[in-house]
Coordinates of C-alpha atoms in Angstrom, one line a residue:
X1 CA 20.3 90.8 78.2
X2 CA 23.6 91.8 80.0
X3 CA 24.6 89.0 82.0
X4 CA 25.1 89.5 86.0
X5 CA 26.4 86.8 88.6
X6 CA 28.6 83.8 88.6
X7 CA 26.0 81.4 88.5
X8 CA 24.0 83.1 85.7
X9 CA 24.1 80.7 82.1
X10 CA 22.7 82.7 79.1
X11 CA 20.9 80.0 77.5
X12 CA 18.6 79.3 81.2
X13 CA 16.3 81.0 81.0
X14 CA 15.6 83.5 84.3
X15 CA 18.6 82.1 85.8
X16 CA 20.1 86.2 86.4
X17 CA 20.1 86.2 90.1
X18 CA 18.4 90.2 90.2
X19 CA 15.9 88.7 87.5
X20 CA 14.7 85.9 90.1
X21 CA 14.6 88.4 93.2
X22 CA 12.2 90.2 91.0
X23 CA 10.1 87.3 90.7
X24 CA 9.7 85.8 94.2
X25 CA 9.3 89.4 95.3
X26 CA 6.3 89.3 93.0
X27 CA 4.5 86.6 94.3
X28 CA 5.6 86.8 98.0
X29 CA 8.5 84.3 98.4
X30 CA 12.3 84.8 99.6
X31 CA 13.7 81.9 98.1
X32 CA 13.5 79.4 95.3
X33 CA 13.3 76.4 97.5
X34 CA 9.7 78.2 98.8
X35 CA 8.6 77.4 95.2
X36 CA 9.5 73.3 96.5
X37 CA 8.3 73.7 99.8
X38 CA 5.7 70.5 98.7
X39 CA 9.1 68.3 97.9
X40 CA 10.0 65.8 100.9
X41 CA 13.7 67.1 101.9
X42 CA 14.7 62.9 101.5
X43 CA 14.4 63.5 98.0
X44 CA 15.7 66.8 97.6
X45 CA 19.9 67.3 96.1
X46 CA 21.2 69.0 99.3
X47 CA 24.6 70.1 96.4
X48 CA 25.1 72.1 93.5
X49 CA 24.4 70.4 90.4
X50 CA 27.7 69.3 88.6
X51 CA 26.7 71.3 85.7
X52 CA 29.8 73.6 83.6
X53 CA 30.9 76.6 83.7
X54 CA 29.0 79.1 81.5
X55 CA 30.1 79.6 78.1
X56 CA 28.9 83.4 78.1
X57 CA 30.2 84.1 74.7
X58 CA 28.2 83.1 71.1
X59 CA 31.7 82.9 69.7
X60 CA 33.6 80.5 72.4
X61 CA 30.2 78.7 73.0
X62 CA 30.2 77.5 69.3
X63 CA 34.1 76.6 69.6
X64 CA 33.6 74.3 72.5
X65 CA 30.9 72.4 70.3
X66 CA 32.7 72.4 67.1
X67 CA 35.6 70.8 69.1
X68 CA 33.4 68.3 71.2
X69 CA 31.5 67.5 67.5
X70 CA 35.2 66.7 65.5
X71 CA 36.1 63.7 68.7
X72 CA 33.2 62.1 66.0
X73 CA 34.3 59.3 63.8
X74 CA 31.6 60.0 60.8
X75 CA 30.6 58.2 57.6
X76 CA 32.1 61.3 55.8
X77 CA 35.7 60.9 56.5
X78 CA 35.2 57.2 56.6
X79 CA 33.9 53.8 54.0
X80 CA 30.8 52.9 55.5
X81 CA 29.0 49.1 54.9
X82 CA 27.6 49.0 58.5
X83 CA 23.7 48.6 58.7
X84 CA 21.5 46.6 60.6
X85 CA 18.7 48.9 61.0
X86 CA 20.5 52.5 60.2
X87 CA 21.4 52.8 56.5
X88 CA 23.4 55.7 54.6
X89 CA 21.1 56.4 51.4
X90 CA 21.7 59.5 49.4
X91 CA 19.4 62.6 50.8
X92 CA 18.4 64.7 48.0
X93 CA 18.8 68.3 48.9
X94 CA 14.9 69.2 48.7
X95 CA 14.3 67.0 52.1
X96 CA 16.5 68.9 54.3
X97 CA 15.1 72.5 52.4
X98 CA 11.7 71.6 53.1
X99 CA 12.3 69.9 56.8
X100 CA 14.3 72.7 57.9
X101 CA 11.5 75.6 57.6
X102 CA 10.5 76.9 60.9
X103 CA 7.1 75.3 60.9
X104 CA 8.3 72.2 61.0
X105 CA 11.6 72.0 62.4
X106 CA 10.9 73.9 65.4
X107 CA 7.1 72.9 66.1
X108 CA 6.7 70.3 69.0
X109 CA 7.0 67.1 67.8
X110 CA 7.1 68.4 64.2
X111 CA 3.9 69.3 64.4
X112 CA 3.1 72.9 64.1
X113 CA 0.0 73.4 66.2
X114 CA -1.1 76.3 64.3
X115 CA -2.4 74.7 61.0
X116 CA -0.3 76.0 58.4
X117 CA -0.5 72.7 56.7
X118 CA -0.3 70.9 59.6
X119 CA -3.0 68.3 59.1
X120 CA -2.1 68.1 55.0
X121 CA 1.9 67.5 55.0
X122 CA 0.8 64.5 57.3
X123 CA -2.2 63.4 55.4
X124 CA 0.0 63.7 52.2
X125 CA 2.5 61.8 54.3
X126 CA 0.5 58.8 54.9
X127 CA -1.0 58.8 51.3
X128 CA 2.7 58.4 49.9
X129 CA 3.4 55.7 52.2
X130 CA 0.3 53.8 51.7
X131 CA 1.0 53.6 48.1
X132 CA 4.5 52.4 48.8
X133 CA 3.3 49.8 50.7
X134 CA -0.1 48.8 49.1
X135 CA -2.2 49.5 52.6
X136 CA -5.1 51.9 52.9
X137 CA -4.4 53.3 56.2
X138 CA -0.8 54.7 57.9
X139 CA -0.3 55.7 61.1
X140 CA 1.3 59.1 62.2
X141 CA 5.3 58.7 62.4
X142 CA 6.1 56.0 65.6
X143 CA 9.4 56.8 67.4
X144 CA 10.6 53.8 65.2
X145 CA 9.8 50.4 63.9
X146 CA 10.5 49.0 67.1
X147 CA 8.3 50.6 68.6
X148 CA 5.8 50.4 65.2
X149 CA 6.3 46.1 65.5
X150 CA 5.5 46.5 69.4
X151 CA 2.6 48.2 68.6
X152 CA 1.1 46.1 65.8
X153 CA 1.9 43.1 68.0
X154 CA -0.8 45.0 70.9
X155 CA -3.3 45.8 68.1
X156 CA -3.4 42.3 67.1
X157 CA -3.5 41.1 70.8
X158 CA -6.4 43.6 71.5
X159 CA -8.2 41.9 68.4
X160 CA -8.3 38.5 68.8
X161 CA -7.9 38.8 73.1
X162 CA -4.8 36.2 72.6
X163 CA -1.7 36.6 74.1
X164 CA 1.3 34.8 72.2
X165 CA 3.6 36.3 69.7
X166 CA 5.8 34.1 67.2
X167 CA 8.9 35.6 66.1
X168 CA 11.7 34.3 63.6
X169 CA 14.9 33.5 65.3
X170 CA 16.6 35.8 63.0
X171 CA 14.6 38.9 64.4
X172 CA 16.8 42.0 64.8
X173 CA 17.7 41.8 68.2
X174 CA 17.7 45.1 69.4
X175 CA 14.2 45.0 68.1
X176 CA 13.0 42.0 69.1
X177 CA 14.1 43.1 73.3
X178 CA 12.1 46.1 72.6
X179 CA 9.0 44.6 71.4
X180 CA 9.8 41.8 74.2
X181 CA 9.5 44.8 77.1
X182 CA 6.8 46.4 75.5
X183 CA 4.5 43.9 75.5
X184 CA 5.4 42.7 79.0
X185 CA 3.4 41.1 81.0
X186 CA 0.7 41.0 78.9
X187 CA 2.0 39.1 76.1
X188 CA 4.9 36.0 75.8
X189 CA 6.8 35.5 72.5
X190 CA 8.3 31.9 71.0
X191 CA 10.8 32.0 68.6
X192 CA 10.7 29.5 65.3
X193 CA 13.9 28.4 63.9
X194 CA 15.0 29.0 60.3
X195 CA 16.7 26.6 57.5
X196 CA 20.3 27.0 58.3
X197 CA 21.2 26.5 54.5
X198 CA 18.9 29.2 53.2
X199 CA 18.0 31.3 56.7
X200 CA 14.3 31.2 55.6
X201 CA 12.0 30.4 58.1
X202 CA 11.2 26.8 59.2
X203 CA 8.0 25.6 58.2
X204 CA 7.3 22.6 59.7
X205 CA 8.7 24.2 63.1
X206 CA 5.8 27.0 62.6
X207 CA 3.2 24.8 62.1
X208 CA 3.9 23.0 65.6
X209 CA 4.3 25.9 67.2
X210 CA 1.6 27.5 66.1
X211 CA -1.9 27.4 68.8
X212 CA -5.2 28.8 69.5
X213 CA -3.4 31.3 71.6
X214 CA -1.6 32.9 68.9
X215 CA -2.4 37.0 68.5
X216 CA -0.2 37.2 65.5
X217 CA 3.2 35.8 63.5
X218 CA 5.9 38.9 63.1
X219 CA 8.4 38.3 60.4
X220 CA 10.9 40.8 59.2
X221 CA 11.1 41.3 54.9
X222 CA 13.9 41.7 54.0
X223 CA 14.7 40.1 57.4
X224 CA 17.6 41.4 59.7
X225 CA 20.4 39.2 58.2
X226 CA 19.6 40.8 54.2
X227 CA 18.1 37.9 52.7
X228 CA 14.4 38.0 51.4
X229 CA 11.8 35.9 53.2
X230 CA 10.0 33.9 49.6
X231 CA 7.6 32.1 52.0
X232 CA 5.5 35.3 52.8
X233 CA 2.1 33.6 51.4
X234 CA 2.7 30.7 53.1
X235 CA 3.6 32.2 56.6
X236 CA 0.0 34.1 56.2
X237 CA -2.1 31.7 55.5
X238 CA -0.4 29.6 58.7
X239 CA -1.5 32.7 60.6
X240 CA -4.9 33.3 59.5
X241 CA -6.0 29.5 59.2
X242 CA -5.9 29.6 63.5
X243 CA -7.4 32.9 63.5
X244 CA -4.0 35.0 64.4
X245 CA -2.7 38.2 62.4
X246 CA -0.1 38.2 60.0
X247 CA 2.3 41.0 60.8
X248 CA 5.2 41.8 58.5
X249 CA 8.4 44.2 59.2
X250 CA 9.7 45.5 56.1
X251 CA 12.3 48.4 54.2
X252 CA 10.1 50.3 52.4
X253 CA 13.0 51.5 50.0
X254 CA 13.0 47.8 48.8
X255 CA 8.9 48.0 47.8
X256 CA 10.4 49.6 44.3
X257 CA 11.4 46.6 43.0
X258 CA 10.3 43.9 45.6
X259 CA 6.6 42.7 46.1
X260 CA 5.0 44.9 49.1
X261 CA 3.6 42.6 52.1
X262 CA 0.3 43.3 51.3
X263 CA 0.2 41.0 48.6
X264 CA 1.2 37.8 50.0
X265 CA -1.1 38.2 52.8
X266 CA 0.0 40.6 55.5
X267 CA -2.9 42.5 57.6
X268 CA -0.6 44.9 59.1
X269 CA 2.8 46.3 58.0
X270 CA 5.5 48.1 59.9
X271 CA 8.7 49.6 58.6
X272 CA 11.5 52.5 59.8
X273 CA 11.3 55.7 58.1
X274 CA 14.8 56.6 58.2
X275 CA 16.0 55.3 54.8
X276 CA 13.3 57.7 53.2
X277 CA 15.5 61.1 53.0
X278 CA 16.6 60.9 56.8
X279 CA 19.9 61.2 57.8
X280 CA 21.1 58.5 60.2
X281 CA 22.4 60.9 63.3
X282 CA 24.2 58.7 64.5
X283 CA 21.6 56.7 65.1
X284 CA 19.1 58.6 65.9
X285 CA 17.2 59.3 62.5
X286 CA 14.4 56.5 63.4
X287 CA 10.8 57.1 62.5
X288 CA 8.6 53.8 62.1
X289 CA 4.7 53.4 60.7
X290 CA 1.9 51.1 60.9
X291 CA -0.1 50.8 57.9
X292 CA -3.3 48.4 57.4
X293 CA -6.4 48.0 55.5
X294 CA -9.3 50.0 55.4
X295 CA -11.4 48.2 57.7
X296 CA -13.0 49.2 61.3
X297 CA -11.2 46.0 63.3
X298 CA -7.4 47.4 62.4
X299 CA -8.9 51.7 62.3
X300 CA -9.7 51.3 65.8
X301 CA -6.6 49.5 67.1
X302 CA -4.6 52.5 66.4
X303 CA -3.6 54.5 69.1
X304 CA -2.1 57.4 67.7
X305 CA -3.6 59.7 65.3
X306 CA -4.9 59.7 61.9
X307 CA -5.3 62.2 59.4
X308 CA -7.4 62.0 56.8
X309 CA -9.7 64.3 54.0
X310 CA -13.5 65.0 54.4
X311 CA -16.1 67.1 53.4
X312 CA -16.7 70.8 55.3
X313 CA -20.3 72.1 56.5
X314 CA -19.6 74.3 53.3
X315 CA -21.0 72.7 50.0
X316 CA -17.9 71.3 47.5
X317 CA -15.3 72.0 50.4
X318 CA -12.8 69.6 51.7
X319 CA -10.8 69.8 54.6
X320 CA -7.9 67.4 56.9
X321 CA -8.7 66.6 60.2
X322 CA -8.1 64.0 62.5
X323 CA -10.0 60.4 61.8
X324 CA -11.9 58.7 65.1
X325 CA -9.7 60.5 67.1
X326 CA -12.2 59.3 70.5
X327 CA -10.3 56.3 70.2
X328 CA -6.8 57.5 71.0
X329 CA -5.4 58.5 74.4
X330 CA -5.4 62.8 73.6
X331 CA -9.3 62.3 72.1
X332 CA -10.6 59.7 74.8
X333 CA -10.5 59.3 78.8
X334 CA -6.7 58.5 79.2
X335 CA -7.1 54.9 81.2
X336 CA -9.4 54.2 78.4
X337 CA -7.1 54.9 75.9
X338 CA -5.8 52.0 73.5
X339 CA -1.8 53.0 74.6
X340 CA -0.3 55.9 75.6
X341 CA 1.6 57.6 73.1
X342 CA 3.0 61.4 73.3
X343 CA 5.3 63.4 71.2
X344 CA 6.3 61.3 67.8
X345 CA 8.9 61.9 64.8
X346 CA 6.4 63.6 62.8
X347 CA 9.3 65.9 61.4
X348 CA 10.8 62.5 60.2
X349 CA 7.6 61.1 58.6
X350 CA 7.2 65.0 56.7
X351 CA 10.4 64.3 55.4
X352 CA 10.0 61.0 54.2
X353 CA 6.5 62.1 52.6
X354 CA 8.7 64.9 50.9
X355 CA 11.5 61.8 49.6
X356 CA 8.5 59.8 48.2
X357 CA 6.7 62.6 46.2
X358 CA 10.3 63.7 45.0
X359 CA 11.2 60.0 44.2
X360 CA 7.9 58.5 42.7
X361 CA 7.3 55.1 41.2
X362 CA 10.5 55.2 38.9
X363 CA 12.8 56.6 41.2
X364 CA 11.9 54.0 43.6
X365 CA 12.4 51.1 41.1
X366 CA 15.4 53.1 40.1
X367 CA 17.1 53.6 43.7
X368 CA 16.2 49.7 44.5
X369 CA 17.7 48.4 41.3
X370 CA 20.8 50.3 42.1
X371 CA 21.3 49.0 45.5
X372 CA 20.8 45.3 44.7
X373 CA 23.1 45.5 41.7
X374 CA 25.7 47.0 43.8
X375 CA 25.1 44.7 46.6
X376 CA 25.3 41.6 43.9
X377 CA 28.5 42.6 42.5
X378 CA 30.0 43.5 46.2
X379 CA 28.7 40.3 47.3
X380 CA 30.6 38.2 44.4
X381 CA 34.0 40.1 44.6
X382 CA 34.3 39.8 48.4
X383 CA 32.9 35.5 48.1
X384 CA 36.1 35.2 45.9
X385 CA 38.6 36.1 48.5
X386 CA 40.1 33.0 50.4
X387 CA 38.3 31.6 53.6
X388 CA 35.4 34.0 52.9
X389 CA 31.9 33.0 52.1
X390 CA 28.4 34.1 51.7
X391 CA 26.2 32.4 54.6
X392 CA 22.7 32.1 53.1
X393 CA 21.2 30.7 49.8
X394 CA 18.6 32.9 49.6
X395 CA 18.2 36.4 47.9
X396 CA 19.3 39.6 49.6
X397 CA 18.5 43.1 49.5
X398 CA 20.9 44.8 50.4
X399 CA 22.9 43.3 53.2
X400 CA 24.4 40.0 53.4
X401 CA 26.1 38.2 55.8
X402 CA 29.9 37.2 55.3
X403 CA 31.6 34.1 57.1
X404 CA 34.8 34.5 58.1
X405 CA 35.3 31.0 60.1
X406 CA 37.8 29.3 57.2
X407 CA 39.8 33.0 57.8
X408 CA 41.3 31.9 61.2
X409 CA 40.2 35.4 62.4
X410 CA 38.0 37.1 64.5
X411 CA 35.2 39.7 62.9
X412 CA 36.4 41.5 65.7
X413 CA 40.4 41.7 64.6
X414 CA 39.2 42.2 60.7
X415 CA 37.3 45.3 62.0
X416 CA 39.3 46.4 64.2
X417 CA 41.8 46.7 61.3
X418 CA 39.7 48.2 58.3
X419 CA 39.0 50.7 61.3
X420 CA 42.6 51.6 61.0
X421 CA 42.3 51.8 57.1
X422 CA 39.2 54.3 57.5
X423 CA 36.2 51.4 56.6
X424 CA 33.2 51.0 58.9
X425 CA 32.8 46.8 58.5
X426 CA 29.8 45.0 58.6
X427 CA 27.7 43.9 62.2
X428 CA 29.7 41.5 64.2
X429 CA 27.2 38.6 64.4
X430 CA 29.0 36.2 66.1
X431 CA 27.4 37.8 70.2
X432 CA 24.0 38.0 68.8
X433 CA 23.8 35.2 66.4
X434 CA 26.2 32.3 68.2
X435 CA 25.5 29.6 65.7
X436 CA 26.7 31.9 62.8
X437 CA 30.3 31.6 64.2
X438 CA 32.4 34.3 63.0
X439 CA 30.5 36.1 60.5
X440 CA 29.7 39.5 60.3
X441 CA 26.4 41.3 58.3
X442 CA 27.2 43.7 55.2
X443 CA 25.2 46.5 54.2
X444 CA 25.2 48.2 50.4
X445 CA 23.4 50.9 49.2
X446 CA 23.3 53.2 46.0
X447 CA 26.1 55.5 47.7
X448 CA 28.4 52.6 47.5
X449 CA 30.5 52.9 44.0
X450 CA 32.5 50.0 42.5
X451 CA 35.6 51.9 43.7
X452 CA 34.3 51.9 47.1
X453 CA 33.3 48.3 47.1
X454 CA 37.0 47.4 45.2
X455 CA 38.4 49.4 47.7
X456 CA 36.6 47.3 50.9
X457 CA 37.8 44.1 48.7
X458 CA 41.5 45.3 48.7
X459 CA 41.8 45.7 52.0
X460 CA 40.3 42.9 53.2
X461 CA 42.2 40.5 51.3
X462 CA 45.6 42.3 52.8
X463 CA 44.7 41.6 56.4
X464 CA 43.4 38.3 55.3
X465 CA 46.4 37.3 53.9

């Protein structure tokens, strides 16, 4: 379409001034503003919006982007051991092939609503993820496990009609404010300390903290400072001897080589999808799930969709639909609805679905073998340089947390100087986590070689010293 007028952008749609003339002179208006008549002129922007000049050519559009995208400081041109909830794992090639096909990628949502496999990829989706984390039932893709752990904290709520939520005081933070505003008014939260020698969770402060009033206990395995939680049974059966829900936040890449929640009591489990063959987007890659067990008290609680496998009026026939899909929001009347939930990462969850059936059992096992050996060996060489220290006694998974208060620095002047030498450092702590002093959280993965890990030591014993 040839483009006519100053004010004319070729990627707005009808926005040719002859093209809109054509319209109101159609249905029997002079102006745009006739189509707003309804709008109270208090409310109404009586100026042009401060939107750019139109980039009418393909060619100069796609400069000006390029340009705008290199001012990015990216994990490619850079070391990268930064984590706390957005991880750099390898991305086999087959995930972005198989996510990128027009049914997917541009469908709403990620859900094509013409059912070219619609109903199946997700099905097959949840089946893989299920398996991962021993549960019979997964949820469609969240927007992410903050919102997942919100969620599971409602369902549990809605069960049991209590309305107080323990939480470690090592909860992600980011996280934890999330699951804090979604559950507002409705539902309070106390935190419980944590050893300080081994970070696991305190016990004895559970047990008096723990009431009648209690919905559910939400821990986070491997928690948000790395190490692994070894009192999972113990923190279950604290829960379920009042009558409240034991809800676990986990990484599902660590279920190939560490025991899934399921088995040391857990009734529902939540996790982040983005370290299943997502890129992290700066950020934005997050995708969380809910999984529980079969049964009709947790089925019910969900309040997005389900999709399972059932027989067809025809004889020997299967087909994928949705599972008690009255219960949600879409299916039911919408104030009776459990929450309301719209467009999800459902593009996301395909993707992880296709990770996990590329993976399988040994390349799980395989990818989380790799990433605790290198996070082990990174781990020791960095402990060795002088004033530095690993905080916790406890087992990690991948990220640990460094202590830097014998260094007479700052975490912020160390990163601020590997910055200049082209490394991402680990999560200042020291805002979010006061008591930790200066200490910062490391993240390893199995993209981290020993020469990248050698290199981080290096450096870090130059500024250091």
């Amino acid at each position: 379409m040839s483009i006519k007028g100053l004010n004319s952008h070729p990627y707005i749609p009808n926005s040719v001034k002859e093209v809109q003339d054509e319209m109101l002179k159609e249905i029997g208006l002079s102006s745009l503003e006739e189509l707003h008549s309804e709008v109270p002129e208090e409310i109404k922007l009586k100026r042009e919006m401060n939107i750019p000049k139109a980039i009418h050519s393909e060619y100069a559009l796609k400069n000006h982007i390029e340009k705008l995208l290199k001012k990015n400081v990216t994990c490619e041109d850079n070391l990268n051991f930064l984590g706390y909830g957005c991880y750099q794992h390898y991305i086999p090639a087959v995930c972005d092939e198989v996510n990128t096909r027009s049914e997917f990628l541009t469908a709403y949502g990620g859900e094509p609503y013409n059912d070219f496999g619609r109903f199946q990829s997700l099905f097959e989706y949840e089946s893989l993820v299920g398996e991962l984390v021993d549960m019979d039932v997964v949820s469609v893709p969240t927007f992410d496990l903050s919102q997942a752990a919100s969620t599971a904290v409602r369902m549990a709520s809605r069960i049991n009609e209590r309305k107080e939520a323990l939480v470690p005081r090592t909860i992600h933070k980011e996280r934890f404010l999330v699951m804090k505003n979604y559950c507002d008014p409705d539902i309070s939260f106390t935190f419980v300390d944590y050893d300080e020698e081994t970070g696991l969770l305190d016990l004895e402060d559970l047990k008096s903290k723990i009431n009648e009033n209690v919905c559910a206990i939400y821990i986070e395995n491997p928690t948000a400072l790395g190490f692994i939680e070894t009192q999972g049974q113990e923190i279950s059966d604290i829960a379920h001897n009042v009558g409240a829900i034991s809800i676990v936040g986990v990484d599902p890449i660590s279920l190939g080589v560490i025991t899934p929640p399921s088995q040391y009591g857990a009734d529902i489990v939540v996790g982040d999808l983005q370290v299943l063959g997502n890129h992290m987007n700066f950020g934005g890659g997050q995708s969380g799930f809910i999984s529980t067990r079969d049964e009709e008290k947790f089925v019910m609680e969900y309040p997005s969709r389900l999709f399972g496998i059932a027989p067809t009026d025809v004889e020997g026939e299967y087909g994928f639909g949705d599972v008690a899909y009255d219960r949600t929001s879409f299916g039911h009347l919408r104030e009776k609805g459990k929450e309301f939930v719209g467009t999800q990462s459902a593009l996301l969850g395909i993707t992880a679905g296709v990770y996990l059936s590329l993976m399988g059992p040994k390349g799980m096992y395989e990818v989380g073998q790799s990433i605790m050996q290198n996070c082990q060996y990174a781990a020791k060489k960095l402990s060795e340089i002088k004033g530095v220290n690993i905080r916790f006694k406890s087992p990690f998974f991948k990220e640990f947390v460094l202590d830097f208060n014998e260094t007479n620095k700052t975490v912020n002047e160390i990163n601020n100087e590997l910055l200049k030498r082209n490394i991402f450092a680990g999560k200042n702590l020291s805002e979010d986590y006061k008591e930790l002093g200066q200490s910062a959280l490391y993240c390893v993965t199995e993209i981290h070689t020993k020469e990248m890990i050698d290199t981080l030591v290096e450096e870090l014993k130059d500024i250091l010293n």
